[in-house]
Coordinates of C-alpha atoms in Angstrom, one line a residue:
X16 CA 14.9 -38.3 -36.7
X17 CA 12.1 -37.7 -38.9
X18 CA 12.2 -33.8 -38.2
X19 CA 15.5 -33.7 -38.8
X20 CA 15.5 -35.2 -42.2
X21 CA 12.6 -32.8 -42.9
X22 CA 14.9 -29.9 -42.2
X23 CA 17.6 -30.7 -44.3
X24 CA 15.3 -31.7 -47.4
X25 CA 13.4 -28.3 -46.8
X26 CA 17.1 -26.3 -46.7
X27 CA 18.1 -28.7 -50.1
X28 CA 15.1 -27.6 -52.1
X29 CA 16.0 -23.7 -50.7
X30 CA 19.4 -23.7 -52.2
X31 CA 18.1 -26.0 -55.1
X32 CA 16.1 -22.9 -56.0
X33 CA 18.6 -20.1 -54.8
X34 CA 21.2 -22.1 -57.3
X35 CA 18.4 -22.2 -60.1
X36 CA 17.7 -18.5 -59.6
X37 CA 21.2 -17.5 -59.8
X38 CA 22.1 -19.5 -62.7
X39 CA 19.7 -18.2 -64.7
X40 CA 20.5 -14.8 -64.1
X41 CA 24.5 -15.4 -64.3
X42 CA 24.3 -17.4 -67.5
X43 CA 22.4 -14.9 -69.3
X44 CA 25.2 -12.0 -68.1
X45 CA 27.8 -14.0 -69.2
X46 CA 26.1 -14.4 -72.6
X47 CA 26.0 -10.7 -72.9
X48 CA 29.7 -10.2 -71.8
X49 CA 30.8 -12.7 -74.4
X50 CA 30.0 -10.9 -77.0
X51 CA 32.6 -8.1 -76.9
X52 CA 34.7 -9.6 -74.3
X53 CA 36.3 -6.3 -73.9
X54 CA 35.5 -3.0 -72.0
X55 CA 33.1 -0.4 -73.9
X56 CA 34.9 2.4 -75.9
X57 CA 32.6 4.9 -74.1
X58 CA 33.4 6.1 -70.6
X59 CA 31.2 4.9 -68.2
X60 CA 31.7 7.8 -65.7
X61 CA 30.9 10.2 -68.0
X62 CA 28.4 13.6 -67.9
X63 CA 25.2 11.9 -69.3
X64 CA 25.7 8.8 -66.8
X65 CA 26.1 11.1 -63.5
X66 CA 23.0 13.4 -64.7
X67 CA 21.2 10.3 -65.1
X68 CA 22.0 8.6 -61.8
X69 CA 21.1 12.1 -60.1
X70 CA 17.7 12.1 -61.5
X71 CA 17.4 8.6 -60.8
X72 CA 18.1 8.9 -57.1
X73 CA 15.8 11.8 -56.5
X74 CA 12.7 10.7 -58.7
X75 CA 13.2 7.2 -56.9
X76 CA 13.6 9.0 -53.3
X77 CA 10.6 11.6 -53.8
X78 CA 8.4 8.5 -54.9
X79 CA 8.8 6.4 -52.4
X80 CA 8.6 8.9 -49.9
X81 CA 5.1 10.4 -51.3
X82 CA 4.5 6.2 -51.8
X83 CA 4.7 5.1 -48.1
X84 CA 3.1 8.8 -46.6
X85 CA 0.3 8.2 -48.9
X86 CA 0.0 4.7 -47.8
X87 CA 0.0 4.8 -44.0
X88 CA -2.8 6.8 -43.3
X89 CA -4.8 4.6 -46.2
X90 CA -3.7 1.5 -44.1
X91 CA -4.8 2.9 -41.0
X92 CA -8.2 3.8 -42.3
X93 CA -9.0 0.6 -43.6
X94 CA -7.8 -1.1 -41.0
X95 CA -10.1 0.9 -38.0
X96 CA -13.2 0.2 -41.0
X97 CA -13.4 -3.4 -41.5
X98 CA -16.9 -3.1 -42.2
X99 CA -18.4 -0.7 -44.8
X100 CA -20.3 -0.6 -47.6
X101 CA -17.8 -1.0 -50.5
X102 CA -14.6 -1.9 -48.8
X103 CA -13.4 -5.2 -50.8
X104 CA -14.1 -3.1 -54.2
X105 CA -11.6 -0.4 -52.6
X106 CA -9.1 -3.1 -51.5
X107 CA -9.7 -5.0 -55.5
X108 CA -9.4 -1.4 -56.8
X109 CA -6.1 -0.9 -54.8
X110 CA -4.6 -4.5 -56.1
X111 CA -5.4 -3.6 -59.5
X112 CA -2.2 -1.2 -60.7
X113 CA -0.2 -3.2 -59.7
X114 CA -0.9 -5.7 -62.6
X115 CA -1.8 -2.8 -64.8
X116 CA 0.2 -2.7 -68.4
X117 CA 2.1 0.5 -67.4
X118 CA 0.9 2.0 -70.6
X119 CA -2.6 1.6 -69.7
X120 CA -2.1 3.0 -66.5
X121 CA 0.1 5.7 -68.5
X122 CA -2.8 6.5 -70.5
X123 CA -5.3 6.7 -67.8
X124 CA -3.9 8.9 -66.1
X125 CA -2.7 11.2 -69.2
X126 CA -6.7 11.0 -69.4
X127 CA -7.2 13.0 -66.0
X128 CA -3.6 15.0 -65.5
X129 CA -2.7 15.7 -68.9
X130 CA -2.8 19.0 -71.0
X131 CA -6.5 18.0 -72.3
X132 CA -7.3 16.0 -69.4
X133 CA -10.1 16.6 -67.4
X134 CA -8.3 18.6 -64.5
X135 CA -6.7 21.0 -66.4
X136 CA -9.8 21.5 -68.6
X137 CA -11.6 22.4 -65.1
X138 CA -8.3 24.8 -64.5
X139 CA -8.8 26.2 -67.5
X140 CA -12.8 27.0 -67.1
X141 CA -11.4 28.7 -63.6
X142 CA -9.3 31.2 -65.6
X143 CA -6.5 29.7 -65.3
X144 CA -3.9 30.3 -67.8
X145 CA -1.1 27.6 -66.5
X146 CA -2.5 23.9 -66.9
X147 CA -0.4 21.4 -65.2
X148 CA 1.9 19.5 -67.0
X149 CA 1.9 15.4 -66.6
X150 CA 5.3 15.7 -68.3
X151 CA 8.9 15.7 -66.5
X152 CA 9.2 15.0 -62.9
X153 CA 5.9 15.8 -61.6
X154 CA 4.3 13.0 -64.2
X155 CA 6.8 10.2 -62.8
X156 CA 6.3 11.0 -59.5
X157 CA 2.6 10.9 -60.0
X158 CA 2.4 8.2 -61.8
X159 CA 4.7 6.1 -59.5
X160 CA 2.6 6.9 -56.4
X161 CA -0.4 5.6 -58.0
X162 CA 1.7 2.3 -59.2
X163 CA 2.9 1.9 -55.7
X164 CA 1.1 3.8 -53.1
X165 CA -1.5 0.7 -53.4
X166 CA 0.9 -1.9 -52.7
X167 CA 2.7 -0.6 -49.7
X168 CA -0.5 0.3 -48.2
X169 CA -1.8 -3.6 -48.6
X170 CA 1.2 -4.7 -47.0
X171 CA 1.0 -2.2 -44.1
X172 CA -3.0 -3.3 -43.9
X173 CA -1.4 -7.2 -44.0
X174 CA 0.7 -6.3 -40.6
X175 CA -1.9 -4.1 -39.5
X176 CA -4.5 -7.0 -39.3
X177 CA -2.3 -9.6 -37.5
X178 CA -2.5 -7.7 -34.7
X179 CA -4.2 -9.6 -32.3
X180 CA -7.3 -8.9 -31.0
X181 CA -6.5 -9.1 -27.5
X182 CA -3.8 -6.0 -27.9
X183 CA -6.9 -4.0 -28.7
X184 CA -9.1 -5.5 -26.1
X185 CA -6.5 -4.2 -23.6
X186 CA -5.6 -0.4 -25.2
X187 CA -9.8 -0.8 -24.7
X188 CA -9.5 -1.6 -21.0
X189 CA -6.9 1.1 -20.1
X190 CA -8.1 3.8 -22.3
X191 CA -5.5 4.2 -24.4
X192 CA -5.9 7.1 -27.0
X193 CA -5.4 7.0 -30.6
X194 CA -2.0 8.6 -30.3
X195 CA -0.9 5.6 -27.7
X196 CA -2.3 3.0 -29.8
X197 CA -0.3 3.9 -32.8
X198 CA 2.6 4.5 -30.7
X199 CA 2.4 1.5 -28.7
X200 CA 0.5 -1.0 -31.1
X201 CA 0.6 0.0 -34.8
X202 CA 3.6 2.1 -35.1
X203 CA 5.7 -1.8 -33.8
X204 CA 4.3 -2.8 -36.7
X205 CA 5.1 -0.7 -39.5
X206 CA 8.2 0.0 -38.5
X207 CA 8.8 -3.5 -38.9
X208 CA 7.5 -3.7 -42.6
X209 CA 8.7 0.3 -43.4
X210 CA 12.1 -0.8 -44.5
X211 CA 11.2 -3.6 -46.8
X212 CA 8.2 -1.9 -48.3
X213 CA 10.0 1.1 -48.7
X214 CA 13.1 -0.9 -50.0
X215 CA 10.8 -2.7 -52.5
X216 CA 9.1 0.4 -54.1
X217 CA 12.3 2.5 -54.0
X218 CA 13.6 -0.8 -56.3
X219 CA 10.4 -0.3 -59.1
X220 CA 10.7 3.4 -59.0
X221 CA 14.5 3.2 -59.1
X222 CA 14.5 1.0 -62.2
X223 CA 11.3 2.3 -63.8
X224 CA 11.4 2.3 -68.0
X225 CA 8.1 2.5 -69.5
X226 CA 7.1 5.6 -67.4
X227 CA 9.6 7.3 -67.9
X228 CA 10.0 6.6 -71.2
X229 CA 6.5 8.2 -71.7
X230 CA 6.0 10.7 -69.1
X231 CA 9.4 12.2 -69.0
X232 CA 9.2 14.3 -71.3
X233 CA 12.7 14.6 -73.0
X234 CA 16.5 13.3 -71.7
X235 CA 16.3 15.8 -68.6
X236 CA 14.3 13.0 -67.0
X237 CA 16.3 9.7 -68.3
X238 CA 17.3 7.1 -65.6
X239 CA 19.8 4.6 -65.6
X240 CA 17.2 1.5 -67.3
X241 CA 17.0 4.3 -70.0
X242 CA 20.5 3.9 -70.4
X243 CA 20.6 0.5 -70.4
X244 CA 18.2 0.3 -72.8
X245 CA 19.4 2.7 -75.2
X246 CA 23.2 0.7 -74.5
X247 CA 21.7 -2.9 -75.5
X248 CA 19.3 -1.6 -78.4
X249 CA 20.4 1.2 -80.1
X250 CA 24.3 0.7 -79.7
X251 CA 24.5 -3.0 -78.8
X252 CA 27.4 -2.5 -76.3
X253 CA 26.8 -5.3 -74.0
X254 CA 29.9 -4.4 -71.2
X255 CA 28.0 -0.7 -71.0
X256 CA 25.1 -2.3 -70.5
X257 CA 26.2 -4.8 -68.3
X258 CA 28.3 -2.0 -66.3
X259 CA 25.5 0.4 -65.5
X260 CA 23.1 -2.6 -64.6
X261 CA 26.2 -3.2 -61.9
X262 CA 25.5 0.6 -61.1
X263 CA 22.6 0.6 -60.5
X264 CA 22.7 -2.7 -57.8
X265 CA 25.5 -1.0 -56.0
X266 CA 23.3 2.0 -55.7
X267 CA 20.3 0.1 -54.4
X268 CA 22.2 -2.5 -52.7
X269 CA 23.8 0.2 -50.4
X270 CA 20.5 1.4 -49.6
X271 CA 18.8 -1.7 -48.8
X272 CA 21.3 -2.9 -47.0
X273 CA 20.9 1.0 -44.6
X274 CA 17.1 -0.2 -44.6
X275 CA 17.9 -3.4 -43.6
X276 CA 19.7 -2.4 -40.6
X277 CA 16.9 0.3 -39.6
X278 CA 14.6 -3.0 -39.7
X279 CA 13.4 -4.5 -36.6
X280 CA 12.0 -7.9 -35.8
X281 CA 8.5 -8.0 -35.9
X282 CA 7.0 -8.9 -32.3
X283 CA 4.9 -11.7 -32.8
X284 CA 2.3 -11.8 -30.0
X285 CA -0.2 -14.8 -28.9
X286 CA -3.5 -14.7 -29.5
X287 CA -6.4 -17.2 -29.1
X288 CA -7.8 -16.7 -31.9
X289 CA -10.9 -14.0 -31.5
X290 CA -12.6 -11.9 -33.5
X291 CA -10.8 -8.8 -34.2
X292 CA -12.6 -5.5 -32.9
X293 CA -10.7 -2.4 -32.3
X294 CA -12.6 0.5 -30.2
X295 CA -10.9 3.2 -31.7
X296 CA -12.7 4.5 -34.6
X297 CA -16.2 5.3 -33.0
X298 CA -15.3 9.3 -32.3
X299 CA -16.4 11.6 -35.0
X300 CA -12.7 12.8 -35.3
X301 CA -11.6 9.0 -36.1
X302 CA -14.4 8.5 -38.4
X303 CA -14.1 12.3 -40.5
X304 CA -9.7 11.2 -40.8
X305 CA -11.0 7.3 -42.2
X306 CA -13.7 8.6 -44.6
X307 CA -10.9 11.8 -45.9
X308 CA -8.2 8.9 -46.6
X309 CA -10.2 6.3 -47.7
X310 CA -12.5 8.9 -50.7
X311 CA -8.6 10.5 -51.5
X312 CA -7.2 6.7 -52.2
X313 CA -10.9 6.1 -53.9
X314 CA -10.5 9.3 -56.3
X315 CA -6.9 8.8 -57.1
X316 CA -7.1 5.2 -57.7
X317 CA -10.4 5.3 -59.5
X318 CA -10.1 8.0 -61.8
X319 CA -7.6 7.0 -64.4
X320 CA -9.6 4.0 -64.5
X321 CA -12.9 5.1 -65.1
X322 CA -10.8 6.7 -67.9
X323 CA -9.4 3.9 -69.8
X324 CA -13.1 2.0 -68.7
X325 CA -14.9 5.1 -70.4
X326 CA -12.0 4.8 -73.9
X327 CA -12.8 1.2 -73.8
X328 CA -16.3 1.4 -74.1
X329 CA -16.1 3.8 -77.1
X330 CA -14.1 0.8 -79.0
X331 CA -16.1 -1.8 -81.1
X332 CA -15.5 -4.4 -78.1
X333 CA -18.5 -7.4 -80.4
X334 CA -15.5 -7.1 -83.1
X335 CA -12.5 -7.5 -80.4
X336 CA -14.5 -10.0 -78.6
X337 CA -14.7 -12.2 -81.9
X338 CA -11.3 -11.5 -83.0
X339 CA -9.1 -14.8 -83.7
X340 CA -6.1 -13.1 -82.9
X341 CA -7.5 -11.6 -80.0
X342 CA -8.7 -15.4 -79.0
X343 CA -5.2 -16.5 -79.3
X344 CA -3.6 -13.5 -77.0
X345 CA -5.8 -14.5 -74.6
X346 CA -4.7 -18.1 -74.5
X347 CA -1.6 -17.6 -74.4
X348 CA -1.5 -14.8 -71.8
X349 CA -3.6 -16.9 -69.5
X350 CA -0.9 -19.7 -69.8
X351 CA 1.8 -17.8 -69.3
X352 CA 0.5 -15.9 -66.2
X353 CA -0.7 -19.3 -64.4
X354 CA 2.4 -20.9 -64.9
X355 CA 4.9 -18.0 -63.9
X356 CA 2.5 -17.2 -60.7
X357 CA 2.4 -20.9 -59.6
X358 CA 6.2 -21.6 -60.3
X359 CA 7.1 -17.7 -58.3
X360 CA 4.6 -18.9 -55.5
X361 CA 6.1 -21.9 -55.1
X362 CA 9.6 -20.6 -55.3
X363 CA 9.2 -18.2 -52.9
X364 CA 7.4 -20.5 -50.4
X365 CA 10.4 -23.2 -50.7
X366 CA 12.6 -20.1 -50.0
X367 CA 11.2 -18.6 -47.3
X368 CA 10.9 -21.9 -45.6
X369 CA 14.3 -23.1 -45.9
X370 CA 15.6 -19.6 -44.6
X371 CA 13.5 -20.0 -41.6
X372 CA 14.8 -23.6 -41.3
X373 CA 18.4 -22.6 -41.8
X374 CA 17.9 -19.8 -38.9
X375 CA 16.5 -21.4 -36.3
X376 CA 17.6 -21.3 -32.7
X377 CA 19.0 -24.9 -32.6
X378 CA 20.7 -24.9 -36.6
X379 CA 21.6 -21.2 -36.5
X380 CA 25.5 -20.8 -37.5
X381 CA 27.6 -18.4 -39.6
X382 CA 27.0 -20.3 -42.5
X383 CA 23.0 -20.5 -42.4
X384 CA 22.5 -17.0 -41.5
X385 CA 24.7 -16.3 -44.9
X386 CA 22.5 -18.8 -47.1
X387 CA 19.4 -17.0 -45.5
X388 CA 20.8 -13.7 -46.5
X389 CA 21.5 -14.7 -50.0
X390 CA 17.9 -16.0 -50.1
X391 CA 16.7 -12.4 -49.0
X392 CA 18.8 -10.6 -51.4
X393 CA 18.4 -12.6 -54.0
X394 CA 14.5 -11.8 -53.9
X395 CA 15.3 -8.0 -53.7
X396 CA 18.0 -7.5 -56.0
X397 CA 16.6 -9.1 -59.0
X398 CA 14.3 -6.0 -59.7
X399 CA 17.8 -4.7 -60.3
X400 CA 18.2 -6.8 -63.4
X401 CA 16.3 -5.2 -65.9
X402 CA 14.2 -7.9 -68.1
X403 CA 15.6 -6.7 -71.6
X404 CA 19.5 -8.1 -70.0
X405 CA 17.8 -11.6 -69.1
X406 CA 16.0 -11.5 -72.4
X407 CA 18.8 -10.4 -74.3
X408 CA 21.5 -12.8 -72.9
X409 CA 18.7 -16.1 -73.3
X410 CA 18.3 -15.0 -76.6
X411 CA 22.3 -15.1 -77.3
X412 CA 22.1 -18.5 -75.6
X413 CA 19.4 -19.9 -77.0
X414 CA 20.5 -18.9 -80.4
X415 CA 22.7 -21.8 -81.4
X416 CA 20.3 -24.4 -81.1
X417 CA 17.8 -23.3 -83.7
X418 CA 14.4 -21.3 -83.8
X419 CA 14.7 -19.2 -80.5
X420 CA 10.6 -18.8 -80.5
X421 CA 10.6 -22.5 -79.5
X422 CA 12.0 -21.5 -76.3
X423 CA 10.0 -18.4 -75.8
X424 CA 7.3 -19.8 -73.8
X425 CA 9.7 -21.2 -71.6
X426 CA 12.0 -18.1 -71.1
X427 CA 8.9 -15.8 -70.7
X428 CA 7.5 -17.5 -68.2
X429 CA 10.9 -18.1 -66.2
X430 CA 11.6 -14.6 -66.6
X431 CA 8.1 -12.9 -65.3
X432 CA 8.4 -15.8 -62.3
X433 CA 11.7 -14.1 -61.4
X434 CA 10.1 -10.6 -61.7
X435 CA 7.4 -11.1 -59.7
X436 CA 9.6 -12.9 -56.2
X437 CA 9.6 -9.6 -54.6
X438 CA 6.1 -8.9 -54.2
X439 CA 5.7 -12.6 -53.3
X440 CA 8.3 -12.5 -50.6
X441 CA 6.8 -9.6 -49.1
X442 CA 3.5 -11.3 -48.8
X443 CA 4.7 -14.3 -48.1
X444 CA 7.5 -13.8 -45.4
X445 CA 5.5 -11.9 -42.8
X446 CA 2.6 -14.3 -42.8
X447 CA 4.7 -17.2 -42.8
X448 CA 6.8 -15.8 -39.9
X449 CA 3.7 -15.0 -38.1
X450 CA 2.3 -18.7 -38.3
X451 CA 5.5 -20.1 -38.0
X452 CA 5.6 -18.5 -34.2
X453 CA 2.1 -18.9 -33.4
X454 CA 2.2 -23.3 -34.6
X455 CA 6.2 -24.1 -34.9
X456 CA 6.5 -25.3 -31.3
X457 CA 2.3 -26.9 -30.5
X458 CA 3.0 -29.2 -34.5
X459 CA 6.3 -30.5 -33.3
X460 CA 5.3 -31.3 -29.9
X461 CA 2.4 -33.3 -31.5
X462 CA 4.5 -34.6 -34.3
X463 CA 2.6 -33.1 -37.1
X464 CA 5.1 -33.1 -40.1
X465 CA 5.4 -32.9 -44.2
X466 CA 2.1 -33.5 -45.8
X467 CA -0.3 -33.5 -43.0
X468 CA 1.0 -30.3 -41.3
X469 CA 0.8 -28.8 -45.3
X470 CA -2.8 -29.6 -45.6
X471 CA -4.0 -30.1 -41.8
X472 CA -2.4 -26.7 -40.3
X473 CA 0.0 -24.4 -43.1
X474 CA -2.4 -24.5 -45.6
X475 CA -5.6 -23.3 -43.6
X476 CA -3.6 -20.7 -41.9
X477 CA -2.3 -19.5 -45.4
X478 CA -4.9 -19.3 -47.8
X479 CA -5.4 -16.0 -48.0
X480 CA -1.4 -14.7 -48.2
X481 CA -1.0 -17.4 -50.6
X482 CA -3.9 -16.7 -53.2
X483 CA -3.2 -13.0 -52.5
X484 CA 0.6 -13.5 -53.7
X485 CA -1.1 -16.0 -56.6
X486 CA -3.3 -13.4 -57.7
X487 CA -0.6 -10.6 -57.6
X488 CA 1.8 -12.6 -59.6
X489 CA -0.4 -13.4 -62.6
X490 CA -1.6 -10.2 -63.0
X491 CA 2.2 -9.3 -63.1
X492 CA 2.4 -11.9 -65.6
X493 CA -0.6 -10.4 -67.2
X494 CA 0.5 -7.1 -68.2
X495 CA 4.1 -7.8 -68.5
X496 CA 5.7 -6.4 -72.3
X497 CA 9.3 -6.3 -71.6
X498 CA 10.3 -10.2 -72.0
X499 CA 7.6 -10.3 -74.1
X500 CA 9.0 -8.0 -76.8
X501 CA 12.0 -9.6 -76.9
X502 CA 10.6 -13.0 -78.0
X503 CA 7.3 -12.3 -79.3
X504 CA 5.8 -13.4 -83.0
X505 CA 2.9 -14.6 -85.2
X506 CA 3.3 -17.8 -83.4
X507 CA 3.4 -16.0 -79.5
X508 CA 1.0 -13.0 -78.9
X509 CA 0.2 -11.8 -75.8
X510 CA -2.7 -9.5 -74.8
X511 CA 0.0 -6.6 -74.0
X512 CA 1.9 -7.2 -76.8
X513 CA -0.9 -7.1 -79.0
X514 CA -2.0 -3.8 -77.3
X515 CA 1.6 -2.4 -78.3
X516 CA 1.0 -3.0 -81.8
X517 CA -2.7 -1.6 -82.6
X518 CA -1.1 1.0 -80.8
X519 CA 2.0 1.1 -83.1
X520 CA -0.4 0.9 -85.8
X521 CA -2.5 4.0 -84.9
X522 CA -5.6 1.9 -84.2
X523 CA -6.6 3.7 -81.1
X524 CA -10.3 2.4 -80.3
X525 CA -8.7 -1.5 -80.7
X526 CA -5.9 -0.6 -78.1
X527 CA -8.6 1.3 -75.6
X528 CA -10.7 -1.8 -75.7
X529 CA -7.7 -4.5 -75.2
X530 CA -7.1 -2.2 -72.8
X531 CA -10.4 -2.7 -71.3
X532 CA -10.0 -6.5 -71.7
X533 CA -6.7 -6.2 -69.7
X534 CA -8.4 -4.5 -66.8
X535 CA -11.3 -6.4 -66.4
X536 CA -8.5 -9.8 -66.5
X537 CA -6.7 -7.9 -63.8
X538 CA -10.0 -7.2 -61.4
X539 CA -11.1 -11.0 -61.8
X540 CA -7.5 -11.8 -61.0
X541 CA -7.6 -9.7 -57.5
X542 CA -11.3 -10.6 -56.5
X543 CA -10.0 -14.3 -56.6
X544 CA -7.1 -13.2 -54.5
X545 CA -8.9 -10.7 -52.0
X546 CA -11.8 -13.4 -51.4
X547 CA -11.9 -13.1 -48.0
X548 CA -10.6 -9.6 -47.5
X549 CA -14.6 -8.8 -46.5
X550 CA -13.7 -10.2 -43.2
X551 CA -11.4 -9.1 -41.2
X552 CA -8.1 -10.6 -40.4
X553 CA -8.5 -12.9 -37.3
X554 CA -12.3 -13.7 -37.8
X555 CA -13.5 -16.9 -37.2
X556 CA -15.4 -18.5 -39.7

């Protein structure tokens, strides 16, 4: 009786946030729609839309391919090395473009690829008359893979270290060679995370703005969240807007619904809980392929930010550092980012819960299976809705009741909560699934339910997925400009906004050092989440 009511509160709260995420979203839509209330003059079919869906389709393709090649092998290595000298910096280092500003990254790695960078300064002591140029495709797709590369290969790592340690024990046992274990034992794995890692960063590549507002070098390389944005700022023709946003979910939706077939149910095996020890690294082959990935992901990673660490120290950082305005930024841009991570963390959590709940063996119908689907979509498709349409239509809401910057706050944080579900989910869901089929049965049988199981058996078995997805989703929140820019003013400055405007202003050495200040938020933000990567998953304490 008691489990049963436990159920259905856990499935009410679900679609209590499924209904509060998709009201959000719809109301601000139909804000935007109301405006016009007719169709847009323009065509939306026309020459400029198709060229830009084609480039859109292969930057996103070719990014998330180079994305998750990149990434398995970097996986792979750090999962055969759980133990060597500097391998939590490289895991921090590897969390840390993901809450990047995408400027700073930008200009990072302007500072090694670009024409006066430092790679094509060594081309050009060579002899070599051709530098290459960071501008066009090869900049987006470069810049992309060091954007994503990271996070696809710390989920691959996640599923990689939940392997139990008696599947090793045995490939030990009967001799299995490093071709048959990654057949037999990792390859299950990934392919059971490939499709919604690959979904995911074919989504951020797929509706990139900022990089390819900066690196693309002309209207060759536009995308579709170009054209949105050029529909909503410089024409203000809401339908258009609304239109190619549709666009560009069909586009995506079709494809993650293709991945989402491909995807296969993870195989969650028992384990008793040992230390996790895999034989298969000790040959000198094993350890030369580890130490090639892991120095490649090192250098590429690490470069563009020794870069912007090198600009930042060249900027007056006493006179930042005792800055009122900069005081203030920081304020608010740690408020914002704790608020939006907890409310996306919890969200998700809720979510993922009631979806389970909903699916389970004894409740499973046609109808559950639909309200878990709409939970999974939901969490994927919102990456679709580009943050200046949320923005925009909340603005046109908000503006008949006064002063929209009293809202701000409010809308900002709701907005970067929303943004940041995917990564959540996809930290989230496996480890929840994973503990779910390893406790589920052993806590009801013992009669272990609501708070006690949260803090007696969940949490423990947690921690480190949930202050992962914590940490991820305020340094989101962090570096986030686009909802910021919509509703930002004297009385709401945030550290990336603030960054935007020396820059605007021409005052360089100010936005290298916020830079600077941005970074070293972002690394204290992913040592508190990665606290216990040191150890490997599995370890007892």
């Amino acid at each position: 009786m008691f489990a049963l009511r436990e159920n259905r509160m856990t499935v009410v709260a679900g679609a209590a946030c499924l209904g509060v995420f998709v009201l959000f979203v719809g109301l601000a839509i139909v804000a935007l729609l109301s405006q016009t209330g007719g169709a847009s003059d323009d065509a939306l079919f026309d020459a400029y839309i198709w060229r830009v869906t084609r480039f859109t389709l292969l930057q996103a393709t070719l990014s998330t391919l180079l994305s998750v090649l990149f990434a398995i092998p970097v996986a792979r290595a750090l999962a055969r090395r759980p133990q060597f000298p500097g391998r939590i910096w490289l895991l921090r280092l590897m969390a840390l473009p993901l809450g990047l500003p995408v400027l700073v990254g930008a200009l990072g790695l302007i500072e090694i690829w670009g024409r006066q960078g430092f790679l094509n300064s060594g081309l050009r002591w060579l002899g070599l008359a051709q530098p290459v140029s960071i501008y066009g495709l090869f900049g987006i797709l470069l810049a992309h893979v060091f954007f994503n590369m990271p996070l696809a290969a710390r989920l691959f790592l996640a599923g990689l270290e939940r392997i139990p340690a008696e599947y090793w024990r045995s490939a030990a046992n009967l001799g299995m060679p490093s071709p048959a274990l990654f057949r037999f034992i990792e390859w299950p794995v990934l392919r059971g995370l490939l499709p919604g890692a690959a979904g995911l960063v074919f989504m951020l590549c797929a509706t990139s703005f900022t990089l390819v507002l900066t690196l693309g070098g002309g209207p060759a390389a536009s995308t579709i969240e170009v054209a949105i944005y050029q529909a909503l700022r410089f024409d203000f023709d809401p339908p258009r807007a609304i239109a190619l946003s549709a666009l560009q979910i069909a586009m995506t939706g079709l494809l993650l619904l293709l991945l989402r077939h491909l995807a296969t149910e993870p195989e969650e095996g028992m384990t008793g809980g040992r230390t996790v020890r895999r034989f298969d690294g000790a040959s000198r082959i094993a350890r030369l392929s580890d130490g090639t990935w892991i120095t490649l992901a090192f250098l590429f990673l690490g470069a563009p930010l020794v870069a912007v660490l090198i600009s930042g120290l060249e900027a007056d950082l006493l006179k930042l550092a005792r800055d009122p305005a900069v005081h203030r930024a920081l304020r608010t841009s740690a408020a914002i980012a704790l608020a939006s991570a907890l409310a996306s963390v919890t969200m998700a959590a809720v979510m993922i819960r009631a979806a389970a709940t909903a699916t389970a063996p004894r409740h499973a119908t046609s109808l559950s299976r639909g309200f878990a689907g709409a939970i999974g979509a939901s969490t994927s498709l919102i990456l679709l809705v580009p943050p200046v349409v949320l923005g925009a239509g909340w603005f046109l809401l908000l503006r008949p009741f006064g002063d929209v910057a009293r809202f701000a706050p409010a809308i900002v944080v709701a907005i970067n909560a929303l943004m940041a579900l995917p990564f959540i989910h996809r930290i989230l869901a496996p480890a929840m699934a994973t503990h779910a089929a390893r406790s589920e049965r052993l806590t009801a049988s013992l009669g272990i339910r609501g708070f006690d199981r949260l803090r007696w058996i969940d949490f423990p078995a947690l921690r480190k997925p949930l202050l992962m997805a914590l940490s991820f989703a305020m340094a989101l929140s962090l570096g986030d400009l686009g909802a910021v820019a919509l509703f930002g003013s004297q009385d709401m400055v945030t550290l990336p906004w603030l960054l935007y405007s020396r820059m605007g202003s021409y005052r360089t050495a100010d936005a290298a050092g916020l830079a600077l200040f941005l970074g070293l938020l972002c690394l204290i933000f992913t040592i508190l989440g990665t606290a216990n990567d040191s150890r490997p998953e599995g370890r007892k304490a």
